[in-house]
Backbone as a chain_set.jsonl record, in Angstrom:
{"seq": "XXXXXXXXXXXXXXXXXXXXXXXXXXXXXXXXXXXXXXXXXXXXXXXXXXXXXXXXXXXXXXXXXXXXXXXXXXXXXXXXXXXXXXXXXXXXXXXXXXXXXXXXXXXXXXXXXXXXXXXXXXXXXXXXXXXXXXXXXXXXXXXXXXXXXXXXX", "coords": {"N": [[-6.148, 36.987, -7.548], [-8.04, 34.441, -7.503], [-9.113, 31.937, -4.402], [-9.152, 28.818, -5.984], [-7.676, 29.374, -8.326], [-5.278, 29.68, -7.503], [-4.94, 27.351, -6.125], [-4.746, 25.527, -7.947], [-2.416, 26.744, -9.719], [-0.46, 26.008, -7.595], [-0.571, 22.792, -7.427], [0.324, 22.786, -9.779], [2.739, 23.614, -9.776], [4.407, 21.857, -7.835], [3.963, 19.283, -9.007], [5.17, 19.907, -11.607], [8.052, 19.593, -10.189], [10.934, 17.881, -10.349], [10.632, 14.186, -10.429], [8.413, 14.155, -9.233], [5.839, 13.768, -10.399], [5.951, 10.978, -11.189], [6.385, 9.695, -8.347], [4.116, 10.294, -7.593], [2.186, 8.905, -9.157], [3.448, 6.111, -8.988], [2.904, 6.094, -6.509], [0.249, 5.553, -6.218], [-0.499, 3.613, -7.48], [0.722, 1.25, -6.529], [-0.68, 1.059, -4.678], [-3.295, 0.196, -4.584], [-3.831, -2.224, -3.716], [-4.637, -1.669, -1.076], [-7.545, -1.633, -1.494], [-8.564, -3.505, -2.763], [-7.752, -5.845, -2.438], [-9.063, -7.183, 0.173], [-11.44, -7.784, -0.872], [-11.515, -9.719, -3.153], [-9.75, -11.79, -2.01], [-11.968, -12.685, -0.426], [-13.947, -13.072, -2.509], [-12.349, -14.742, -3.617], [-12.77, -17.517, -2.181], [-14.961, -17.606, -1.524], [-15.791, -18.529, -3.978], [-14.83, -20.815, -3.945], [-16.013, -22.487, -3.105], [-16.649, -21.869, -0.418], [-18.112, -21.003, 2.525], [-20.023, -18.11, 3.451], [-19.156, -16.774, 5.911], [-16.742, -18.113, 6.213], [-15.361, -17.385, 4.113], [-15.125, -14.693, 4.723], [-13.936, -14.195, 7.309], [-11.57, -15.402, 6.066], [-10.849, -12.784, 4.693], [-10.601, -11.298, 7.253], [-8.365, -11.884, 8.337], [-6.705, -11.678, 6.921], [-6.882, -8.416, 7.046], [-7.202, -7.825, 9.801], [-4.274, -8.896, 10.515], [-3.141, -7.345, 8.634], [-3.568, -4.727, 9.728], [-2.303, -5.166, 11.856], [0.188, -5.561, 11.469], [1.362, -3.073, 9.826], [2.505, -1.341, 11.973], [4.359, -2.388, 12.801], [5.819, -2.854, 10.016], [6.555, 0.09, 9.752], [8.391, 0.93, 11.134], [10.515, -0.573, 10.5], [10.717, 0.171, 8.429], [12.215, 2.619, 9.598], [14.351, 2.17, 10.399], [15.684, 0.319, 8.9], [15.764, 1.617, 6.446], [14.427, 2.436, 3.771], [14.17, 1.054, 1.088], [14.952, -1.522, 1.267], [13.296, -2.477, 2.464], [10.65, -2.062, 1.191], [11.682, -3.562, -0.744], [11.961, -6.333, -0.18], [9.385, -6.759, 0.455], [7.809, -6.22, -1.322], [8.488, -8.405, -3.012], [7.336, -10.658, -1.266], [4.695, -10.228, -0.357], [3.107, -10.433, -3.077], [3.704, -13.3, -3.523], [2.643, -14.66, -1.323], [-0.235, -13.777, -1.473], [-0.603, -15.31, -4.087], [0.404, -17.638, -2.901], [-2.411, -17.825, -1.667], [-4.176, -18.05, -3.101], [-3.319, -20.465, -4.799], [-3.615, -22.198, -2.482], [-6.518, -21.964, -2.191], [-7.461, -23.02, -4.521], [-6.231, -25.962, -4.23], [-8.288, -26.367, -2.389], [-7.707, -26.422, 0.239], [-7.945, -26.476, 3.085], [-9.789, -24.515, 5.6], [-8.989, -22.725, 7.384], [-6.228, -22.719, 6.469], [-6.152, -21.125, 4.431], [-6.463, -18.87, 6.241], [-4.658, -18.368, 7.912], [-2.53, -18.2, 5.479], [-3.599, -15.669, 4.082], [-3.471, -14.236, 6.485], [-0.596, -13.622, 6.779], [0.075, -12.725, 4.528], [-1.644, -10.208, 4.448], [0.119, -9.142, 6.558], [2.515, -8.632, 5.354], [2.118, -6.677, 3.544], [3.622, -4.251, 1.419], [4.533, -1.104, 3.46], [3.726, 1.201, 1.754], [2.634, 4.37, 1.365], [3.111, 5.488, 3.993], [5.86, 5.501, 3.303], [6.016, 6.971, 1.447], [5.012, 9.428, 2.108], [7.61, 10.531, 3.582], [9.034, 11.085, 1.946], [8.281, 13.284, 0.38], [9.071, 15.413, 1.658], [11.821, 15.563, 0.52], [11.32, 16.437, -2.203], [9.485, 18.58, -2.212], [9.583, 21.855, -1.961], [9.473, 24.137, 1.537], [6.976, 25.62, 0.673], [5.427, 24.192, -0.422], [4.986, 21.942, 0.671], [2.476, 21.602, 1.636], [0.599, 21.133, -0.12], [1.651, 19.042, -1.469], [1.007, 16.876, 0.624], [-1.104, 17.498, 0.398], [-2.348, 16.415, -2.085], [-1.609, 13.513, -1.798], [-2.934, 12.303, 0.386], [-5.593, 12.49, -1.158]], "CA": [[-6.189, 35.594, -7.935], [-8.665, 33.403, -6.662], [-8.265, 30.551, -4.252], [-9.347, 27.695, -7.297], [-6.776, 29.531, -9.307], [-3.708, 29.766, -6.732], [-4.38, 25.86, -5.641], [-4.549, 24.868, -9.568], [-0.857, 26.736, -9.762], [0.321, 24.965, -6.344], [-0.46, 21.422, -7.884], [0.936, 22.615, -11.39], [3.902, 23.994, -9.409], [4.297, 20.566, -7.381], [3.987, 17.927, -9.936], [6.758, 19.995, -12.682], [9.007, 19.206, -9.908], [11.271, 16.536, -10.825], [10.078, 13.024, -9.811], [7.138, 13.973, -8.874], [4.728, 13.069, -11.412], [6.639, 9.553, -10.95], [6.565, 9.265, -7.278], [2.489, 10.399, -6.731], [1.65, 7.141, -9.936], [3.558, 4.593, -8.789], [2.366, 5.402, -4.496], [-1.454, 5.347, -6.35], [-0.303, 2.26, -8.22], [0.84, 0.632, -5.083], [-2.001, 1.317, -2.766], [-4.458, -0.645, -4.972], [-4.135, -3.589, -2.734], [-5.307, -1.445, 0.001], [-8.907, -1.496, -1.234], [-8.821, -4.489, -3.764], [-7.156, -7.515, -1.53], [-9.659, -8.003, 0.761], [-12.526, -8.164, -1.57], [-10.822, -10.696, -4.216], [-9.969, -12.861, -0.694], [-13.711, -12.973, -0.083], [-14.538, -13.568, -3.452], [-11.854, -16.076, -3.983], [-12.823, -17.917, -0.911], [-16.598, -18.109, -1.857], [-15.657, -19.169, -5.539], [-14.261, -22.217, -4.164], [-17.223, -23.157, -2.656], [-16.894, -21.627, 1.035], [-19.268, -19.946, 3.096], [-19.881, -16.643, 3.507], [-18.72, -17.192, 7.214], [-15.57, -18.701, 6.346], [-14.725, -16.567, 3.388], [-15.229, -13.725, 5.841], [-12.661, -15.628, 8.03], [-10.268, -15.379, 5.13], [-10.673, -11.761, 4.586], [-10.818, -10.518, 8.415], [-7.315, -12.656, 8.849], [-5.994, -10.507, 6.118], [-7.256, -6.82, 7.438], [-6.191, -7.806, 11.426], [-2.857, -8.876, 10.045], [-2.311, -5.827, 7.948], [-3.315, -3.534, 11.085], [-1.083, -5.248, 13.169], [1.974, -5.498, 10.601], [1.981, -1.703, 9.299], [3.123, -0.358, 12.586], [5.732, -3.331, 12.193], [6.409, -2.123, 8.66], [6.894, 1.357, 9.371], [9.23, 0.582, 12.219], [11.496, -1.699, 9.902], [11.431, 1.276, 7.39], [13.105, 4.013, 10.246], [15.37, 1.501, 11.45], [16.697, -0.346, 8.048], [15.63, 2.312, 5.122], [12.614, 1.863, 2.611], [14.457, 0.741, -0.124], [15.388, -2.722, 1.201], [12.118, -3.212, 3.255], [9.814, -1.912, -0.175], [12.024, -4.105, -1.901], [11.74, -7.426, 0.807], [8.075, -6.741, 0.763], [7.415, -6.06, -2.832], [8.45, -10.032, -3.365], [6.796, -12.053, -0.484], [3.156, -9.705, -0.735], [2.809, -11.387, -3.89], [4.165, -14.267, -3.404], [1.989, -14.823, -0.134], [-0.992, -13.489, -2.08], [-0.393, -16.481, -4.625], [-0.014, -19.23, -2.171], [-3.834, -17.768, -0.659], [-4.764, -18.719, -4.333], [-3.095, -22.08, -4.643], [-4.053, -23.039, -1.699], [-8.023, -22.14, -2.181], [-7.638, -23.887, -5.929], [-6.219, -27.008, -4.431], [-9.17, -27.052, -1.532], [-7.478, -26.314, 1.312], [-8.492, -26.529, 4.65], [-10.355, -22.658, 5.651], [-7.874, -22.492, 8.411], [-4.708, -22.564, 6.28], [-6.686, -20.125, 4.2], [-6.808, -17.674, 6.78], [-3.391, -18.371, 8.037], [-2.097, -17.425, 4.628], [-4.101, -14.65, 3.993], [-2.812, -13.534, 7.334], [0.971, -13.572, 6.196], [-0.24, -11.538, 3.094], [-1.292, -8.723, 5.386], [1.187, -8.512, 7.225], [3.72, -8.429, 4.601], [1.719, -5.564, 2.74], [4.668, -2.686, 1.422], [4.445, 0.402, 3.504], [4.085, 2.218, 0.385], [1.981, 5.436, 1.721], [4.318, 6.178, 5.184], [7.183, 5.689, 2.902], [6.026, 8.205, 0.205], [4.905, 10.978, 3.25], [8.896, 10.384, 4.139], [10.498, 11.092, 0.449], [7.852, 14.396, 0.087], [10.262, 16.842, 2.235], [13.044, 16.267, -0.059], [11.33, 16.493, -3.461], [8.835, 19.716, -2.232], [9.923, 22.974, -0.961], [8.493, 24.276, 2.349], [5.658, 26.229, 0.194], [4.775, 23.533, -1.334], [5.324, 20.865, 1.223], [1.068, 21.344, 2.3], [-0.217, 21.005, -1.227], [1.825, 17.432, -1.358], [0.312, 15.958, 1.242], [-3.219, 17.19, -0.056], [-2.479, 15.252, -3.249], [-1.116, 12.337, -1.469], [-3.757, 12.215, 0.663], [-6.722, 12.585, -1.946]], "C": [[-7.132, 34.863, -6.981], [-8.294, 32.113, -5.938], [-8.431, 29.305, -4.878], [-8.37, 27.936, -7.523], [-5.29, 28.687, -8.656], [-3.66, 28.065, -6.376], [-4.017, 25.346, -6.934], [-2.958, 25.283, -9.607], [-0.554, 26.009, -8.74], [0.495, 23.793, -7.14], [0.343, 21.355, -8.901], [2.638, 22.772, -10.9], [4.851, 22.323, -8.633], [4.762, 19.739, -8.539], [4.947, 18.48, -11.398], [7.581, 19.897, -11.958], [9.79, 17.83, -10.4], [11.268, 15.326, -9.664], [8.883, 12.804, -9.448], [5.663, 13.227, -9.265], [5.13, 11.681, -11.004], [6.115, 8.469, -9.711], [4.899, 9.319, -6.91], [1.969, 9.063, -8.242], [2.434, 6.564, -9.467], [2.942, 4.501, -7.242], [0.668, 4.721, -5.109], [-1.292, 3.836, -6.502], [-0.197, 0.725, -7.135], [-0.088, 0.805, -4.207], [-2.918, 0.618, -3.342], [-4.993, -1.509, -4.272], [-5.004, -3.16, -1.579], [-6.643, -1.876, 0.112], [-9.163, -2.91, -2.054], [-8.831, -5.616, -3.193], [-8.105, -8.114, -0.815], [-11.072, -8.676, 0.267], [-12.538, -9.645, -2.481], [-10.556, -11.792, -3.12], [-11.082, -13.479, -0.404], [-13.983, -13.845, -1.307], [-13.724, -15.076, -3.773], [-12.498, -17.261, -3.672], [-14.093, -18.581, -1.243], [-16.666, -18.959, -2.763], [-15.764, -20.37, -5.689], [-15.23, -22.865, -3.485], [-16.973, -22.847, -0.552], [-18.258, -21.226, 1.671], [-18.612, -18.968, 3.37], [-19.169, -16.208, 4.89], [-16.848, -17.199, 7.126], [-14.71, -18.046, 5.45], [-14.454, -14.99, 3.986], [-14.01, -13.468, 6.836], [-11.562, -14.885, 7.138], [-9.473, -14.025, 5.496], [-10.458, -11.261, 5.996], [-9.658, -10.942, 8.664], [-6.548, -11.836, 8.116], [-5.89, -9.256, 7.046], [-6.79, -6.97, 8.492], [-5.063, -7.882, 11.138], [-2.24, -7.627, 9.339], [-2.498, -4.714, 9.187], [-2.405, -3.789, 11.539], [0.478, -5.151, 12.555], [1.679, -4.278, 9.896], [2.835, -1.297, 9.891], [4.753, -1.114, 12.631], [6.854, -2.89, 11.551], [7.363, -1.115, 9.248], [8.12, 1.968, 10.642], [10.35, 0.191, 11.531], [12.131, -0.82, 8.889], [12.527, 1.734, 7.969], [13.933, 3.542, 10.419], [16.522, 0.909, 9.993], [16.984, 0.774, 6.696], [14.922, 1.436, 4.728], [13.105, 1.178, 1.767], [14.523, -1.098, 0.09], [14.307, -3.074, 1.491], [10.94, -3.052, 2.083], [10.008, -3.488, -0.415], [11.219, -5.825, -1.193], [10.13, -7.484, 0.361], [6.963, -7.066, -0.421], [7.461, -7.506, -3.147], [7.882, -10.996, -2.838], [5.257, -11.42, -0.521], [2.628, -10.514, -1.755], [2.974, -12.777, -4.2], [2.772, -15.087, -2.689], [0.489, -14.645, -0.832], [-1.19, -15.124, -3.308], [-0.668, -17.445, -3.993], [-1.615, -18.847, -1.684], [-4.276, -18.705, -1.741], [-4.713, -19.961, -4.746], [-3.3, -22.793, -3.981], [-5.736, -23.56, -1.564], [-8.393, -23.239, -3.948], [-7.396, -25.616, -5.134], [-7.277, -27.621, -2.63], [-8.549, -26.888, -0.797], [-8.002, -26.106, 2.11], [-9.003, -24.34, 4.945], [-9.312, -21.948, 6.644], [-6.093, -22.568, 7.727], [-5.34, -21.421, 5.01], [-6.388, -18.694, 4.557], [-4.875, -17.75, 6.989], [-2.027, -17.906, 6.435], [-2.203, -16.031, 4.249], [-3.428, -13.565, 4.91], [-1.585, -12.946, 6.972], [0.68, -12.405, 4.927], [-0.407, -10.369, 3.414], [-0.523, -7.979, 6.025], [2.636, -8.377, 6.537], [3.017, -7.314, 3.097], [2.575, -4.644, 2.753], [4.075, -1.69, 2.133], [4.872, 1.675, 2.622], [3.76, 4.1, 0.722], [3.243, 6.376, 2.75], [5.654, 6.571, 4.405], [7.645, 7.049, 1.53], [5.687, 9.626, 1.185], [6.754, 11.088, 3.193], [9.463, 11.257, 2.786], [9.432, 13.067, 0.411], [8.559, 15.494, 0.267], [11.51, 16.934, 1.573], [12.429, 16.375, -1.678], [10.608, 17.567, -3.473], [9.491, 20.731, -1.534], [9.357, 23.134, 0.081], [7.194, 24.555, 1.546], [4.826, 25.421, -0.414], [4.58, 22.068, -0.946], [3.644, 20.381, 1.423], [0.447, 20.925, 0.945], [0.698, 19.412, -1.807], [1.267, 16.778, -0.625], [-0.911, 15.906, 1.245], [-3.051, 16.24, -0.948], [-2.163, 14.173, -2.619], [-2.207, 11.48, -0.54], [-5.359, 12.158, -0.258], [-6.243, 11.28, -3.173]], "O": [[-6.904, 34.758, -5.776], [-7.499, 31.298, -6.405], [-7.773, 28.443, -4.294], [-7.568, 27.072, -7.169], [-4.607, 27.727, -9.013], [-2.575, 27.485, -6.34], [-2.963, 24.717, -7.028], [-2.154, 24.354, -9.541], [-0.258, 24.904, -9.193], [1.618, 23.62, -7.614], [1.02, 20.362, -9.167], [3.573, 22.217, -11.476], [5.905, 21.926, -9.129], [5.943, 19.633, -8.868], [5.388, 17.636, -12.179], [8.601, 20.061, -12.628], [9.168, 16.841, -10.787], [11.678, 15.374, -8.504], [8.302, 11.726, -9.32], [4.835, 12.509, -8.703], [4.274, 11.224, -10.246], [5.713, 7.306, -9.744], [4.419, 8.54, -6.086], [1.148, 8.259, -7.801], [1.62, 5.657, -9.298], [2.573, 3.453, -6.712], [0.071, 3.757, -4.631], [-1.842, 2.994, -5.791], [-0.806, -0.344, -7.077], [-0.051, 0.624, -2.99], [-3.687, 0.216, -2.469], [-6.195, -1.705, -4.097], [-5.881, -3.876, -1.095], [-7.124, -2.347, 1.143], [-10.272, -3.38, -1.797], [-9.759, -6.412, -3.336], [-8.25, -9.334, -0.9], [-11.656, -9.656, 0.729], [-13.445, -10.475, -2.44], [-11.195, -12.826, -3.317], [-11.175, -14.681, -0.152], [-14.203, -15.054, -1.241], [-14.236, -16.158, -4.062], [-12.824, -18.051, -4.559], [-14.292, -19.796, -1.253], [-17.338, -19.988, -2.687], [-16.264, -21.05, -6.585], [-15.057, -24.077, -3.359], [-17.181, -23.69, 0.32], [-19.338, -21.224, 1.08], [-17.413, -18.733, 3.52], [-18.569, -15.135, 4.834], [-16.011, -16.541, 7.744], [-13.504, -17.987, 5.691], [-13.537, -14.285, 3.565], [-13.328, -12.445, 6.904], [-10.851, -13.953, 7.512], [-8.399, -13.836, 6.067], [-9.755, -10.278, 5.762], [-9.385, -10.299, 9.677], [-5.653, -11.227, 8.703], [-4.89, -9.094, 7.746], [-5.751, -6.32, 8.613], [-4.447, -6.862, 11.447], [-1.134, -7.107, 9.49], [-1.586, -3.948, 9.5], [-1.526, -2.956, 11.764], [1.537, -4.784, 13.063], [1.828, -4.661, 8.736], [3.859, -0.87, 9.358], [5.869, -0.604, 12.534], [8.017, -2.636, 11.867], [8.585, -1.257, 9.304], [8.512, 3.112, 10.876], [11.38, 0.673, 12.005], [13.297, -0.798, 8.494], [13.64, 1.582, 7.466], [14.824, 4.334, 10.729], [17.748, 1.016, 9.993], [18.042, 0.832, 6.068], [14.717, 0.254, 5.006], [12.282, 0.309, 1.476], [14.185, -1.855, -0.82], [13.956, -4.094, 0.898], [10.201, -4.035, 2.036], [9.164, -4.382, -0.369], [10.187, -6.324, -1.642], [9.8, -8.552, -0.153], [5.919, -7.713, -0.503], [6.402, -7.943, -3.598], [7.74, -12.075, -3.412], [4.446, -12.313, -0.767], [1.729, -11.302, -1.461], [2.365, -13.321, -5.121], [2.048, -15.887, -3.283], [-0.116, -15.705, -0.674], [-2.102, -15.906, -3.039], [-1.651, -18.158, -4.193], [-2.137, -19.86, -1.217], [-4.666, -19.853, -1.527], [-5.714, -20.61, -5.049], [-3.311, -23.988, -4.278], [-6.219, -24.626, -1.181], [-9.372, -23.924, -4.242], [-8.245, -26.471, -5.387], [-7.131, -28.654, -1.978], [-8.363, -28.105, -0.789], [-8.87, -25.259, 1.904], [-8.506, -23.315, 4.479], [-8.951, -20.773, 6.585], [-5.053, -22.485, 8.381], [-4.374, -20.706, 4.742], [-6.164, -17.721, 3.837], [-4.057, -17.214, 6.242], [-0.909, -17.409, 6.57], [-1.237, -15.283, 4.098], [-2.976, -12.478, 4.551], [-1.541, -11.721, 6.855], [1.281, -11.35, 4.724], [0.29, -9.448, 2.989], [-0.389, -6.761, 6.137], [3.672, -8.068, 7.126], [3.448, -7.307, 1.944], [2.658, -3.989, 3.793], [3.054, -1.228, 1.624], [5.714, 2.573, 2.653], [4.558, 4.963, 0.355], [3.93, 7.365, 2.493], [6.368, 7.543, 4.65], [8.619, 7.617, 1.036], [6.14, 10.733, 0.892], [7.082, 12.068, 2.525], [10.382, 12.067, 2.91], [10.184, 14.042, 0.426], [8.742, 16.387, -0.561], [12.278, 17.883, 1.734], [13.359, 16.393, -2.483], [10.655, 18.075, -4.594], [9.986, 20.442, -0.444], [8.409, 22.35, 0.13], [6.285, 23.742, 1.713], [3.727, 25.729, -0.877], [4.197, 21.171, -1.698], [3.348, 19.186, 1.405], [-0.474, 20.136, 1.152], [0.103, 18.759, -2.664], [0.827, 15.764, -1.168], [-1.704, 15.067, 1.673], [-3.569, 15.149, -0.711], [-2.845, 13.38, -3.268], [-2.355, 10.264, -0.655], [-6.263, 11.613, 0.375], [-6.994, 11.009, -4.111]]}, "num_chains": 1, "name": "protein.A"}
């Protein structure tokens, strides 16, 4: 058997576990923000007639805030469980995300801008850490390395 073949069974072997299929679309589904948020910040930002400077601003208040609130996050997970801190997170991300928007619609100041934006980062779900965590009980050992390739890719 070739090694193409044998990884093609691994993945096929993997993903007929149960949940799986489930659990690797909704982490993708959830990670969107990763790459999407700060762009749509920018763009918002500009839309409303900023500068490139200040919409910059927006977005860089975001991305520092989400560095500094993951390790936060993923702290709040070990200590409380994912389910409540997802859940907590899942409602004020968007929320927080919203007010950036209402606030750049009704002209707000660039500095309560950023200061929102900020809050938005740092209340980004640790969706990724929390899906590495659930892998060891839904893969066998043999099959534990060919989850975290997919999860990773």
């Amino acid at each position: 058997m070739s090694p193409a073949t044998a990884s093609q069974g691994a993945y096929r072997a993997l993903l007929s576990r149960p949940h799986a299929k489930a659990l690797l679309g909704w982490s993708i589904l959830a990670r969107l923000p990763l790459g999407m948020a700060p762009l749509a910040l920018l763009l918002l930002a500009r839309g409303e007639g900023a500068s490139y400077a200040s919409a910059g601003a927006v977005a860089a208040s975001y991305g520092i805030a989400l560095a500094l609130g993951a390790p936060v996050a993923g702290r709040l997970v070990d200590r409380r469980g994912p389910h409540r801190i997802l859940l907590q997170r899942a409602v004020a991300y968007p929320a927080l995300l919203a007010l950036v928007a209402g606030l750049a619609l009704l002209d707000a100041p660039i500095a309560a801008l950023c200061v929102s934006a900020a809050a938005a980062g740092a209340a980004l779900p640790p969706v990724a850490p929390t899906v590495r965590t659930v892998w060891p009980r839904l893969a066998p050992d043999g099959l534990r390395s060919t989850a975290y390739a997919l999860e990773a890719s």
